[in-house]
CSV table of C-alpha atoms in Angstrom, one decimal:
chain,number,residue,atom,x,y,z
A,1,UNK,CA,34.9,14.0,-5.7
A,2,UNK,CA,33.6,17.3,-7.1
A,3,UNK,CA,33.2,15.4,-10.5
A,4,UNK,CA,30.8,12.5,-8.6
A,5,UNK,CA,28.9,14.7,-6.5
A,6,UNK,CA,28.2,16.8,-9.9
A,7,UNK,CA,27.1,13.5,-11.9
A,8,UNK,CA,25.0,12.5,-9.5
A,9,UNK,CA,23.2,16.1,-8.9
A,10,UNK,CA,22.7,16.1,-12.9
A,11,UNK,CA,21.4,12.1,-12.5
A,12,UNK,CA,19.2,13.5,-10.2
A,13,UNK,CA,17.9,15.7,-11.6
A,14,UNK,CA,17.2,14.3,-14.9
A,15,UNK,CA,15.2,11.5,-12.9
A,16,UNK,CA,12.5,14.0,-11.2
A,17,UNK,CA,12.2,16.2,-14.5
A,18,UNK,CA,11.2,12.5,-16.5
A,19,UNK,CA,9.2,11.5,-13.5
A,20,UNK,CA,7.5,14.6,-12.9
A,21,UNK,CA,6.5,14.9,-17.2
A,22,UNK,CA,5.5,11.1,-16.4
A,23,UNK,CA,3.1,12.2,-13.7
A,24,UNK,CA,1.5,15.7,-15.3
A,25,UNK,CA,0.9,13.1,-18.7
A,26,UNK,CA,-1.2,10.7,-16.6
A,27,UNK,CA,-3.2,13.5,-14.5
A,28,UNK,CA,-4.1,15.9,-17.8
A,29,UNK,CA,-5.0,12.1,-19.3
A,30,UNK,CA,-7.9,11.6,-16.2
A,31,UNK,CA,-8.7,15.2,-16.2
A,32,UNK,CA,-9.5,14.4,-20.1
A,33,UNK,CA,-11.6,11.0,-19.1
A,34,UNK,CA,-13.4,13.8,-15.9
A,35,UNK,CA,-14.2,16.0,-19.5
A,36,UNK,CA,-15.7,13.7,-21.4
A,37,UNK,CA,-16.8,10.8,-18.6
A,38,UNK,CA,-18.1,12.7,-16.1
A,39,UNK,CA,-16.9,11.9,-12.9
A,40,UNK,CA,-18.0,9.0,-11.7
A,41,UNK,CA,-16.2,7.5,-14.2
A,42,UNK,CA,-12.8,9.0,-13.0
A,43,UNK,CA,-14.0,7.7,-9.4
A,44,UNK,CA,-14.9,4.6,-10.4
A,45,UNK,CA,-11.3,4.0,-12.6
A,46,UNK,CA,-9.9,5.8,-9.8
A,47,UNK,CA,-10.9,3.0,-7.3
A,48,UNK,CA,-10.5,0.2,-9.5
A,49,UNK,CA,-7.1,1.3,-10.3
A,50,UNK,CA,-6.5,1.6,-5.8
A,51,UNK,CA,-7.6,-1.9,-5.6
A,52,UNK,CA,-4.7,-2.6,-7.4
A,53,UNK,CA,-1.7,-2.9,-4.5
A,54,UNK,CA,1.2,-0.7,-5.5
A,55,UNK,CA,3.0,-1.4,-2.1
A,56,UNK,CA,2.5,2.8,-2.0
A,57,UNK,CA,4.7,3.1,-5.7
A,58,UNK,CA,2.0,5.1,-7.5
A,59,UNK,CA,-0.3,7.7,-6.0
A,60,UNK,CA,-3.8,9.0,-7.8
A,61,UNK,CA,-6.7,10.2,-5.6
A,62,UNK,CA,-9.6,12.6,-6.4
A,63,UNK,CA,-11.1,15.1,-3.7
A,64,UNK,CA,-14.3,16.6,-3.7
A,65,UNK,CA,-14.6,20.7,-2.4
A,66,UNK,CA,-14.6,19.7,0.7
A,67,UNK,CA,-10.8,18.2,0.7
A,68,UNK,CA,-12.9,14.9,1.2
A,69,UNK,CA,-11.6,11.8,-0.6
A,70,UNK,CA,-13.9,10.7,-3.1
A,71,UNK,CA,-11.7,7.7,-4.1
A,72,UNK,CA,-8.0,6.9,-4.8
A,73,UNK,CA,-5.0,6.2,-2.1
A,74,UNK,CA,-4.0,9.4,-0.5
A,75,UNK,CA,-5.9,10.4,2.6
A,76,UNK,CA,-5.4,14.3,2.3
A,77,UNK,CA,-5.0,16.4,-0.5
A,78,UNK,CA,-1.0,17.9,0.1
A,79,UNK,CA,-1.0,21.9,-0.5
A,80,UNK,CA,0.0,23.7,-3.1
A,81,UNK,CA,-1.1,23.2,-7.2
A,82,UNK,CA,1.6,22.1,-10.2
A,83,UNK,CA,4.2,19.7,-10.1
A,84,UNK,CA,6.1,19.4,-6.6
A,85,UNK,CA,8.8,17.0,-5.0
A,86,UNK,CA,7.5,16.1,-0.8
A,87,UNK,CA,6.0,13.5,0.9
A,88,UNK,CA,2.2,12.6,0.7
A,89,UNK,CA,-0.5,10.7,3.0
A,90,UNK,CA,-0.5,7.5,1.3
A,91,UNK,CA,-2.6,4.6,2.6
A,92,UNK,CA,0.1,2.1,1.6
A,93,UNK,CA,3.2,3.9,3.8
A,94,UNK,CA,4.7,1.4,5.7
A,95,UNK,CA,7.7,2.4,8.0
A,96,UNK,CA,10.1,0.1,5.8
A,97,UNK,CA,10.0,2.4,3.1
A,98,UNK,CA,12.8,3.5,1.5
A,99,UNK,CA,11.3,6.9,1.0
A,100,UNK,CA,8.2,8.9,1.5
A,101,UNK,CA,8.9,11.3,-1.0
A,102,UNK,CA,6.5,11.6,-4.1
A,103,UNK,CA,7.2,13.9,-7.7
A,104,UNK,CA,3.5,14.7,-7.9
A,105,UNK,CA,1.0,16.8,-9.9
A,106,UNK,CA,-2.1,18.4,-8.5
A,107,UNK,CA,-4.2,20.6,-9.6
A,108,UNK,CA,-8.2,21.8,-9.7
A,109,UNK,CA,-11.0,19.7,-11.3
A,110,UNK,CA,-14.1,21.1,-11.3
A,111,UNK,CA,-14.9,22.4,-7.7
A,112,UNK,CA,-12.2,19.3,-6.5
A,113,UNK,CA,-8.7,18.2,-6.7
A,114,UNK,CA,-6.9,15.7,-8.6
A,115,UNK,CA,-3.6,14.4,-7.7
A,116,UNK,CA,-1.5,11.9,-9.4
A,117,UNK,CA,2.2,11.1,-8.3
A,118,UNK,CA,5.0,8.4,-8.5
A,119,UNK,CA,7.5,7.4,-5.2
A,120,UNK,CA,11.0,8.8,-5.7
A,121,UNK,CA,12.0,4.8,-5.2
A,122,UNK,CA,14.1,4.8,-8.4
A,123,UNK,CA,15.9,7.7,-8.1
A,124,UNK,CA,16.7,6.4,-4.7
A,125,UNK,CA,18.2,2.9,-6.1
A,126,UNK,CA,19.6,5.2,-8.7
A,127,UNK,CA,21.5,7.6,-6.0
A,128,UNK,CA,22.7,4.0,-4.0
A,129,UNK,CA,24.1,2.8,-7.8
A,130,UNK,CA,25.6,5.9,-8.6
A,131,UNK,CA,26.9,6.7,-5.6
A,132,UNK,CA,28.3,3.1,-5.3
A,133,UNK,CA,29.7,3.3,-9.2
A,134,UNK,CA,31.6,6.5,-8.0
A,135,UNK,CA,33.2,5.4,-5.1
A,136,UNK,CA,34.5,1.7,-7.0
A,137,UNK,CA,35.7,3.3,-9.7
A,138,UNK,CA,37.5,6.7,-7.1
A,139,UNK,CA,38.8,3.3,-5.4
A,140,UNK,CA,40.0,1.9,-9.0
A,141,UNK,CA,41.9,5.1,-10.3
A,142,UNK,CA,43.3,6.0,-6.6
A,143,UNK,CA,44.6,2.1,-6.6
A,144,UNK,CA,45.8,2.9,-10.5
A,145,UNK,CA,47.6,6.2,-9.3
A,146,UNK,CA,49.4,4.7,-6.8
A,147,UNK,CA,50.8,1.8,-8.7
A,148,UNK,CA,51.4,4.1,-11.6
A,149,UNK,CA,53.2,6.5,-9.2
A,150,UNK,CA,54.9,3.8,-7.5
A,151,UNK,CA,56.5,2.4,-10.5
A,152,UNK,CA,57.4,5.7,-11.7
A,153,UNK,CA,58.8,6.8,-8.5
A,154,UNK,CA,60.8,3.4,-8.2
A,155,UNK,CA,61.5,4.2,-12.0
A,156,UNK,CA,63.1,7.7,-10.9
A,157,UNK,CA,65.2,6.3,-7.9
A,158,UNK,CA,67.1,3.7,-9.7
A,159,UNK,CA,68.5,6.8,-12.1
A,160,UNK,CA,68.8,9.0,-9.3
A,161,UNK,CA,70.7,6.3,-7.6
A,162,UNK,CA,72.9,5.9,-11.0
A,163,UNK,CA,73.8,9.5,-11.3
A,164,UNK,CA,74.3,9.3,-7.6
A,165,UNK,CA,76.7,6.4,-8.1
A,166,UNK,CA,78.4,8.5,-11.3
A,167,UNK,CA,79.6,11.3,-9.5
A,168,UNK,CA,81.1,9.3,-6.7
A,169,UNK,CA,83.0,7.7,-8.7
A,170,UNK,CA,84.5,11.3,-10.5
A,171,UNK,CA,84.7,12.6,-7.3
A,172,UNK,CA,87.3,9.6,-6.7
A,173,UNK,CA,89.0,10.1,-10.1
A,174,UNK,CA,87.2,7.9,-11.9
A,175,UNK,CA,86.9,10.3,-15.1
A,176,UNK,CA,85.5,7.7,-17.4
A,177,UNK,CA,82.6,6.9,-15.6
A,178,UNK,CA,79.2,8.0,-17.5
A,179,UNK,CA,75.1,7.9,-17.0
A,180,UNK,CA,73.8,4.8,-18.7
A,181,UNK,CA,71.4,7.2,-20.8
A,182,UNK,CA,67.7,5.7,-22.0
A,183,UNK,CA,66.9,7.5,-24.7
A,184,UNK,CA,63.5,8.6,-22.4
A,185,UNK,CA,62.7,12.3,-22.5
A,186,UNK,CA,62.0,12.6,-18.7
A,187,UNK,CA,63.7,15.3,-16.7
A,188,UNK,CA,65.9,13.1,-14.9
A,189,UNK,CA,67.0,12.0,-18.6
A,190,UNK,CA,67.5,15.0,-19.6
A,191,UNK,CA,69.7,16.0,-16.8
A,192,UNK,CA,71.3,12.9,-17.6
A,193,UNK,CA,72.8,13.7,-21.0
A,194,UNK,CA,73.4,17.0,-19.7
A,195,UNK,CA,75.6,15.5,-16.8
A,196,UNK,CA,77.2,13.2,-19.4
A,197,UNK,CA,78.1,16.5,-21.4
A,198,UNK,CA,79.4,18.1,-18.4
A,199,UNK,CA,81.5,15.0,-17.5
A,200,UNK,CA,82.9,14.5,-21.3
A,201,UNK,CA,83.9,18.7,-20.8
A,202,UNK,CA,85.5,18.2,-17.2
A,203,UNK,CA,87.3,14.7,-18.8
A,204,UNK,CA,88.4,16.6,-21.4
A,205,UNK,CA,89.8,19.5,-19.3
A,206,UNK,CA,91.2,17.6,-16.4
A,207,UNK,CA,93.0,15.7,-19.2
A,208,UNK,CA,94.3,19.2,-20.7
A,209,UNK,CA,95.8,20.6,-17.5
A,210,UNK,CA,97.6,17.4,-16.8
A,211,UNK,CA,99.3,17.9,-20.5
A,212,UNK,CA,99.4,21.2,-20.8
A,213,UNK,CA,102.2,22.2,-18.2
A,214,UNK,CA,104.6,19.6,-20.0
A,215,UNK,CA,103.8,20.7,-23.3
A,216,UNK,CA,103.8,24.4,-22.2
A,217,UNK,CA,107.2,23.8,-20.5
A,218,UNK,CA,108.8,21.9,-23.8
A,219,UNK,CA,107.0,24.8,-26.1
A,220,UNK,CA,108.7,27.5,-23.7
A,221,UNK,CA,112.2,25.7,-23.5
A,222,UNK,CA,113.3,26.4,-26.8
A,223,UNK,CA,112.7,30.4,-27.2
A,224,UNK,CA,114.0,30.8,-23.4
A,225,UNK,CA,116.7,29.2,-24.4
A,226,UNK,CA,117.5,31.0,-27.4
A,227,UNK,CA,116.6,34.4,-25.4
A,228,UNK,CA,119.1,33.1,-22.7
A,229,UNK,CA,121.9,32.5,-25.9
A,230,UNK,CA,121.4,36.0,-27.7
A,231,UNK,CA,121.6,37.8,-24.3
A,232,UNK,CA,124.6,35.7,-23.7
A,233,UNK,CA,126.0,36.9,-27.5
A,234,UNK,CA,125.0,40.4,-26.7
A,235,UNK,CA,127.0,40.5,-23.1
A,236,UNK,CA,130.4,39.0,-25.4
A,237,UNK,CA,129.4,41.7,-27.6
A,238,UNK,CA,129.1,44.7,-25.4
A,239,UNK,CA,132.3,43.4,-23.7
A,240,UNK,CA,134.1,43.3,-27.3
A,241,UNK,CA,132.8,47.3,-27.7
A,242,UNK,CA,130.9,45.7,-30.3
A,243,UNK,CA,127.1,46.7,-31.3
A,244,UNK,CA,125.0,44.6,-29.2
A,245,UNK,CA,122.0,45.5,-31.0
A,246,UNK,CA,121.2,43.0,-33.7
A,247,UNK,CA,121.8,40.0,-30.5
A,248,UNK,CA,119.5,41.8,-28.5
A,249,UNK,CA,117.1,41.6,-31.3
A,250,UNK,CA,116.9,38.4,-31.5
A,251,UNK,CA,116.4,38.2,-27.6
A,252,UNK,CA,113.5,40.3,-27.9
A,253,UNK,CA,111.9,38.4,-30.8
A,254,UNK,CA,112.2,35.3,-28.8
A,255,UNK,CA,110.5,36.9,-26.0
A,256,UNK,CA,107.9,38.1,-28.0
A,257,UNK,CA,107.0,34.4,-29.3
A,258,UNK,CA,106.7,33.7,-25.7
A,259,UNK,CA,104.4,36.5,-24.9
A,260,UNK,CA,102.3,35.7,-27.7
A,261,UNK,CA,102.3,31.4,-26.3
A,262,UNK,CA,101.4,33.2,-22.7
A,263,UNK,CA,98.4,35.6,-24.4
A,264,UNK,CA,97.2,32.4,-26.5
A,265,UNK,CA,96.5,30.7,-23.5
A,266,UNK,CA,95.3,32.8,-20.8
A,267,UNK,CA,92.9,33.6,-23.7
A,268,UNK,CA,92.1,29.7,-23.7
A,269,UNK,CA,91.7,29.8,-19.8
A,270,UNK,CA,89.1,32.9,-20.2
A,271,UNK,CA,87.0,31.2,-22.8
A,272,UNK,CA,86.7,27.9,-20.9
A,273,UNK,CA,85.8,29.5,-17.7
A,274,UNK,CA,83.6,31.8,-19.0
A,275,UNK,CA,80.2,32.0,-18.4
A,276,UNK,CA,77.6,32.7,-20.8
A,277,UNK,CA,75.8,36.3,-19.9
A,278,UNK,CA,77.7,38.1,-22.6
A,279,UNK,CA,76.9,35.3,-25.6
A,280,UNK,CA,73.5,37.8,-25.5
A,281,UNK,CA,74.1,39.4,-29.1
A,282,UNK,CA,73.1,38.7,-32.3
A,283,UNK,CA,76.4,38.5,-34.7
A,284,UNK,CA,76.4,38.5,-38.3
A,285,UNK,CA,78.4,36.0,-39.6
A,286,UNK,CA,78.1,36.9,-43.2
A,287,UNK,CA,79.6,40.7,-42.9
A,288,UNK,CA,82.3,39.0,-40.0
A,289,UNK,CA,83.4,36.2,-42.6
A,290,UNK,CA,83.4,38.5,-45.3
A,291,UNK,CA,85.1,40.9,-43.9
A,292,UNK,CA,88.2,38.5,-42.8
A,293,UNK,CA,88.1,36.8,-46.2
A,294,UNK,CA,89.1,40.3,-47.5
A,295,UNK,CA,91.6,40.8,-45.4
A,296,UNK,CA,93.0,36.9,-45.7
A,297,UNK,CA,93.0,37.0,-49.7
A,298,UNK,CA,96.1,39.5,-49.7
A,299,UNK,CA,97.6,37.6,-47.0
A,300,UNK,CA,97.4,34.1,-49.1
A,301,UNK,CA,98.3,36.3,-52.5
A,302,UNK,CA,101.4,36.8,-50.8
A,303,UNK,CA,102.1,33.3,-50.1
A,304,UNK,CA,101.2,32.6,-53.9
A,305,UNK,CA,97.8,30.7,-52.4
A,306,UNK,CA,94.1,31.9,-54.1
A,307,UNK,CA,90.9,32.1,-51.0
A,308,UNK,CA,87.5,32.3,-52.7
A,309,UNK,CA,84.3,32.9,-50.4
A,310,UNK,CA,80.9,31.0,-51.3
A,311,UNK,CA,77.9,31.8,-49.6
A,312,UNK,CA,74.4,30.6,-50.3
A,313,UNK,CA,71.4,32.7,-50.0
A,314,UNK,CA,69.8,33.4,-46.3
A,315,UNK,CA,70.7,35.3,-42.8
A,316,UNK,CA,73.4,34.7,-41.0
A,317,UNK,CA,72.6,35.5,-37.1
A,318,UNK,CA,74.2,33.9,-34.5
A,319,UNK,CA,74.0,34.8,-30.6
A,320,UNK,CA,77.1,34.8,-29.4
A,321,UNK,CA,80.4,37.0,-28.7
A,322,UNK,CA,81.9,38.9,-32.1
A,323,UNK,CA,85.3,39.1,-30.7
A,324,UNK,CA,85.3,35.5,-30.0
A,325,UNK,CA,83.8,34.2,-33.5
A,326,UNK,CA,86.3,36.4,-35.5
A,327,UNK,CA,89.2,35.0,-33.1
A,328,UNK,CA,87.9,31.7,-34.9
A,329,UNK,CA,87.9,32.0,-38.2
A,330,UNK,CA,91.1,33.9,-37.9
A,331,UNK,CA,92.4,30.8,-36.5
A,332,UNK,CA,91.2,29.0,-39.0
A,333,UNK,CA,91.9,31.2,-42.2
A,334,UNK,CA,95.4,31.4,-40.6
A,335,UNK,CA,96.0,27.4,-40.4
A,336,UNK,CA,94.5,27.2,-43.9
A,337,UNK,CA,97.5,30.0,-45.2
A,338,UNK,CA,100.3,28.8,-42.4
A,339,UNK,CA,100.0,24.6,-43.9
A,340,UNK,CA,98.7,24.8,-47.1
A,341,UNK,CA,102.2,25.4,-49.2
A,342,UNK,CA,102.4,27.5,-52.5
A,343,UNK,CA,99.3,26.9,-54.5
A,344,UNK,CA,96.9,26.4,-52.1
A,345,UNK,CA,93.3,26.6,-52.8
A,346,UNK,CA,91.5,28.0,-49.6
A,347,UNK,CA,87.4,28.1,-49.8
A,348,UNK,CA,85.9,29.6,-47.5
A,349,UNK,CA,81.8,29.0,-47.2
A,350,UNK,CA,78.8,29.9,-45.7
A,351,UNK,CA,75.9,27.7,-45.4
A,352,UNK,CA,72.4,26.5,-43.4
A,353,UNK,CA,71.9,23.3,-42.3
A,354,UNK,CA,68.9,22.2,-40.2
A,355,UNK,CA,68.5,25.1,-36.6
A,356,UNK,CA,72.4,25.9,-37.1
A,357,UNK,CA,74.7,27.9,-39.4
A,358,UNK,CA,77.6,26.2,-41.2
A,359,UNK,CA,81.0,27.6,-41.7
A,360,UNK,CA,83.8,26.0,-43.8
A,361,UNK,CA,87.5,26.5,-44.4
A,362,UNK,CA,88.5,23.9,-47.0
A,363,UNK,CA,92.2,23.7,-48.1
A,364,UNK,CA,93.8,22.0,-50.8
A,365,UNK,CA,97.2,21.3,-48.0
A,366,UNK,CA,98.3,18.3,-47.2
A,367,UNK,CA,95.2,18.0,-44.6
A,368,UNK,CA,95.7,16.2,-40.9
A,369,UNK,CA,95.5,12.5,-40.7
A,370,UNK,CA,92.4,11.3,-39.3
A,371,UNK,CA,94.2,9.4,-36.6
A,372,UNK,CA,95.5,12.9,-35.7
A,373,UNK,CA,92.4,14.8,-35.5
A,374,UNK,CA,91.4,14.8,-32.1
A,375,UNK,CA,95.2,15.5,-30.8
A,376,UNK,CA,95.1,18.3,-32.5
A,377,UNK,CA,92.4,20.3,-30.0
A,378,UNK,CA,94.6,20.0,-27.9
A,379,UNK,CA,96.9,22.9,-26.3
A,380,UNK,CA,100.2,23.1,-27.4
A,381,UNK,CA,99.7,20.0,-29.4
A,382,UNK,CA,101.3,20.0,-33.1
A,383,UNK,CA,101.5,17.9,-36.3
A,384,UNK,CA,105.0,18.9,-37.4
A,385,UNK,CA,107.5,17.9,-34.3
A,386,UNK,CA,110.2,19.9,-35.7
A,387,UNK,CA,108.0,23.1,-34.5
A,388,UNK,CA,109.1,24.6,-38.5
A,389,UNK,CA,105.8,26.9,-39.1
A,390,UNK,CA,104.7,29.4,-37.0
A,391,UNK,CA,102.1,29.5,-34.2
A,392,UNK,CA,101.8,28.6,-30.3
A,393,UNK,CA,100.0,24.8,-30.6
A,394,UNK,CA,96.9,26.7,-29.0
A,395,UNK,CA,95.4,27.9,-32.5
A,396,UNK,CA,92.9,24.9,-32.9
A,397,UNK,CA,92.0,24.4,-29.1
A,398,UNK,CA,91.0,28.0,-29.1
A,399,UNK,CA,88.8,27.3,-32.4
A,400,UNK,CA,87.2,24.2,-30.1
A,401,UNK,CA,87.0,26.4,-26.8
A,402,UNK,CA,84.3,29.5,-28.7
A,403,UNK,CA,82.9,26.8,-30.6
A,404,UNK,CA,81.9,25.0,-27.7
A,405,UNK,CA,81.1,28.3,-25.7
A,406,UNK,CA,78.5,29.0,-28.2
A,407,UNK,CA,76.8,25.3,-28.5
A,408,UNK,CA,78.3,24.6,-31.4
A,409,UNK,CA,80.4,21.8,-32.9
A,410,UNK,CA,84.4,22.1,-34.8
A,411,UNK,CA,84.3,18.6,-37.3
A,412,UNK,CA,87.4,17.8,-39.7
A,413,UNK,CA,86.8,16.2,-43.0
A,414,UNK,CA,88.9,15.3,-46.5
A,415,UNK,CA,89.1,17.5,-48.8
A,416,UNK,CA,90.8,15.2,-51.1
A,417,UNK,CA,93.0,16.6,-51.3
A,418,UNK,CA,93.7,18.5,-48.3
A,419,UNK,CA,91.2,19.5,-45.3
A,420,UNK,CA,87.5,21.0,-44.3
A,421,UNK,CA,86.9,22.3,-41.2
A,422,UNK,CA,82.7,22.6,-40.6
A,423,UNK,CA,82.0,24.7,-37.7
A,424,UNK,CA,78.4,24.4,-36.6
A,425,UNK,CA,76.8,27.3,-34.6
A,426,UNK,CA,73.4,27.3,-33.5
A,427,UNK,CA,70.9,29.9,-36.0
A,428,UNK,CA,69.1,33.0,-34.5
A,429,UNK,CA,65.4,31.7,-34.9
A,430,UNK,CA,62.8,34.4,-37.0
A,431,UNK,CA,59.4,34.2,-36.1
């Protein structure tokens, strides 16, 4: 509307400021002929040019002092000199008109007055068109925005109804139940994929609590029941007057296995339900990693292994928690040393990859097999059944848990021999 009643104020405009140049050209034109003709020329062109009708269209008339008509079709001289916009006597008005309003000239001519004018009839028709053009084509782009917004709003329904449809079904159990995703970059897609991410995480964890009690209990049974033996040997022993101690020993190591499985995974339960307000500083991953690998090379000297560190050029900031990150690549320099065997090869690397930060353990061990990989996230899950090397099963699903927490991504790949682990972590960005 504002845009309309604007065009047709500047279309307005325009018309009176061309008419009105129009008019002032054809009176300085007569007052030239007055000049040079005298004027009883000017009265007699005057007249001859009344004769001809104009059905009131074009107005021309010359006074004499007196305000009396001397020829032309205007029956009094309007007031006021220049170029004005009003209504004039003309001979020809008939009450039909569409206007009486003139864009006129008039000024002095020798003792009389001259005026010269043009009917405002076009800018009239011009007003009706415009006005008309405005309100077809408001009609055509209201008509436009409603079918757009209807489509759209249909559009948005059907996913609504979809998502709606998803979550009914989790919230009966259905946990593999996703959100047919588009590929659109809408906001209702976007939540989408975020739902779908949210589902995958609440699959996956649903699926983890129903294993991890079993696994927990079968990981628990054999050091309780070891404890339960050695206390047994040390009650004999006691009984016997014999030292106890060496018994008891073993009961306490046993119990300290178990502490360490309990610590492993309330630690896992802390991560996953943790929110995000403390992922706030900026870590650097170069002085973390290097500081481990230090630290690790002794440990895998000892077990006759070599660790080297490669790290390209570049900073190294991620946001994120530095307790958690090291807790990571301990994990992961620890598996590296625990199953790699006497000459391992361990390389540990640091490298950018497009908006993230890459860090590797490679391993020349005898690696997981790729139908094994994803078990492996999970608690209390292990390659070797036997339970022979060290650790709680939780080692990996930690690594997974402050990956995750930090929007990153834990991948496995061959080494050939042996394993890579690529941990992806979102970069700090430099302006």
């Amino acid at each position: 509307m504002l845009f309309g009643w604007a065009a047709l104020i500047y279309v307005e405009r325009s018309l009176v400021a061309e008419l009105g140049d129009d008019v002032e050209q054809r009176w300085h034109i007569i007052a030239t002929d007055h000049a040079n003709e005298g004027e009883d020329h000017v009265v007699d062109t005057i007249t001859e040019v009344s004769r001809v009708r104009s059905g009131g269209h074009h107005a021309v008339a010359i006074f004499g002092a007196a305000d009396d008509l001397l020829a032309g079709n205007i029956v009094t001289p309007p007031g006021g000199e220049g170029l004005q916009v009003g209504p004039l006597d003309h001979v020809d008005a008939m009450p039909g008109d569409v206007t009486r309003d003139y864009v006129y000239f008039s000024g002095p001519l020798q003792g009389g007055t001259l005026v010269v004018g043009q009917r405002l009839d076009l800018l009239f028709h011009t007003q009706v068109l415009v006005f008309r053009a405005l309100t077809l084509s408001g009609f055509l782009v209201v008509l436009t925005i409603l079918a757009v917004g209807y489509y759209l709003s249909g559009k948005s329904l059907r996913r609504l109804r979809e998502i709606e449809a998803a979550l009914s079904k989790t919230s009966e159990g259905d946990m593999a139940v996703r959100i047919a995703e588009s590929g659109g970059t809408t906001q209702i897609d976007r939540i989408a994929r975020q739902m779908n991410h949210h589902l995958d995480r609440l699959s996956r964890m649903v699926a983890t609590t129903r294993n991890t009690a079993a696994a927990a209990a079968h990981d628990l049974k054999s050091p309780l029941g070891r404890a339960y033996l050695s206390l047994g040997k040390a009650t004999e022993l006691v009984e016997r007057g014999e030292d106890p101690a060496g018994a008891l020993a073993d009961t306490q190591d046993e119990l300290e296995n178990m502490r360490v499985i309990f610590d492993s995974y309330l630690q896992l339960s802390r991560i996953e339900a943790a929110g995000e307000d403390h992922l706030t500083r900026q870590v650097d991953l170069r002085a973390l990693i290097a500081e481990l690998v230090e630290t690790f090379a002794l440990i895998a000297e000892d077990e006759k292994q070599g660790l080297s560190f490669e790290v390209e050029e570049g900073e190294y900031g991620v946001m994120g928690d530095g307790q958690m990150l090291q807790q990571l690549a301990v994990n992961l320099l620890q598996n590296a040393v625990t199953h790699g065997g006497d000459g391992n090869m361990i390389t540990v690397g640091l490298s950018r990859a497009p908006g993230c930060i890459r860090f590797t353990v490679a391993d020349t061990g005898p690696g997981i097999p790729e139908a094994s990989r994803d078990r492996v996230f999970e608690p209390f899950h292990r390659l070797d059944p036997s339970r022979s090397k060290p650790g709680s099963g939780l080692g990996l699903a930690l690594v997974r848990a402050i990956a995750e927490k930090h929007n990153g991504t834990v991948t496995f790949g061959d080494n050939r021999p042996g394993l890579i682990v690529e941990v992806d972590l979102p970069a700090v960005l430099h302006r």
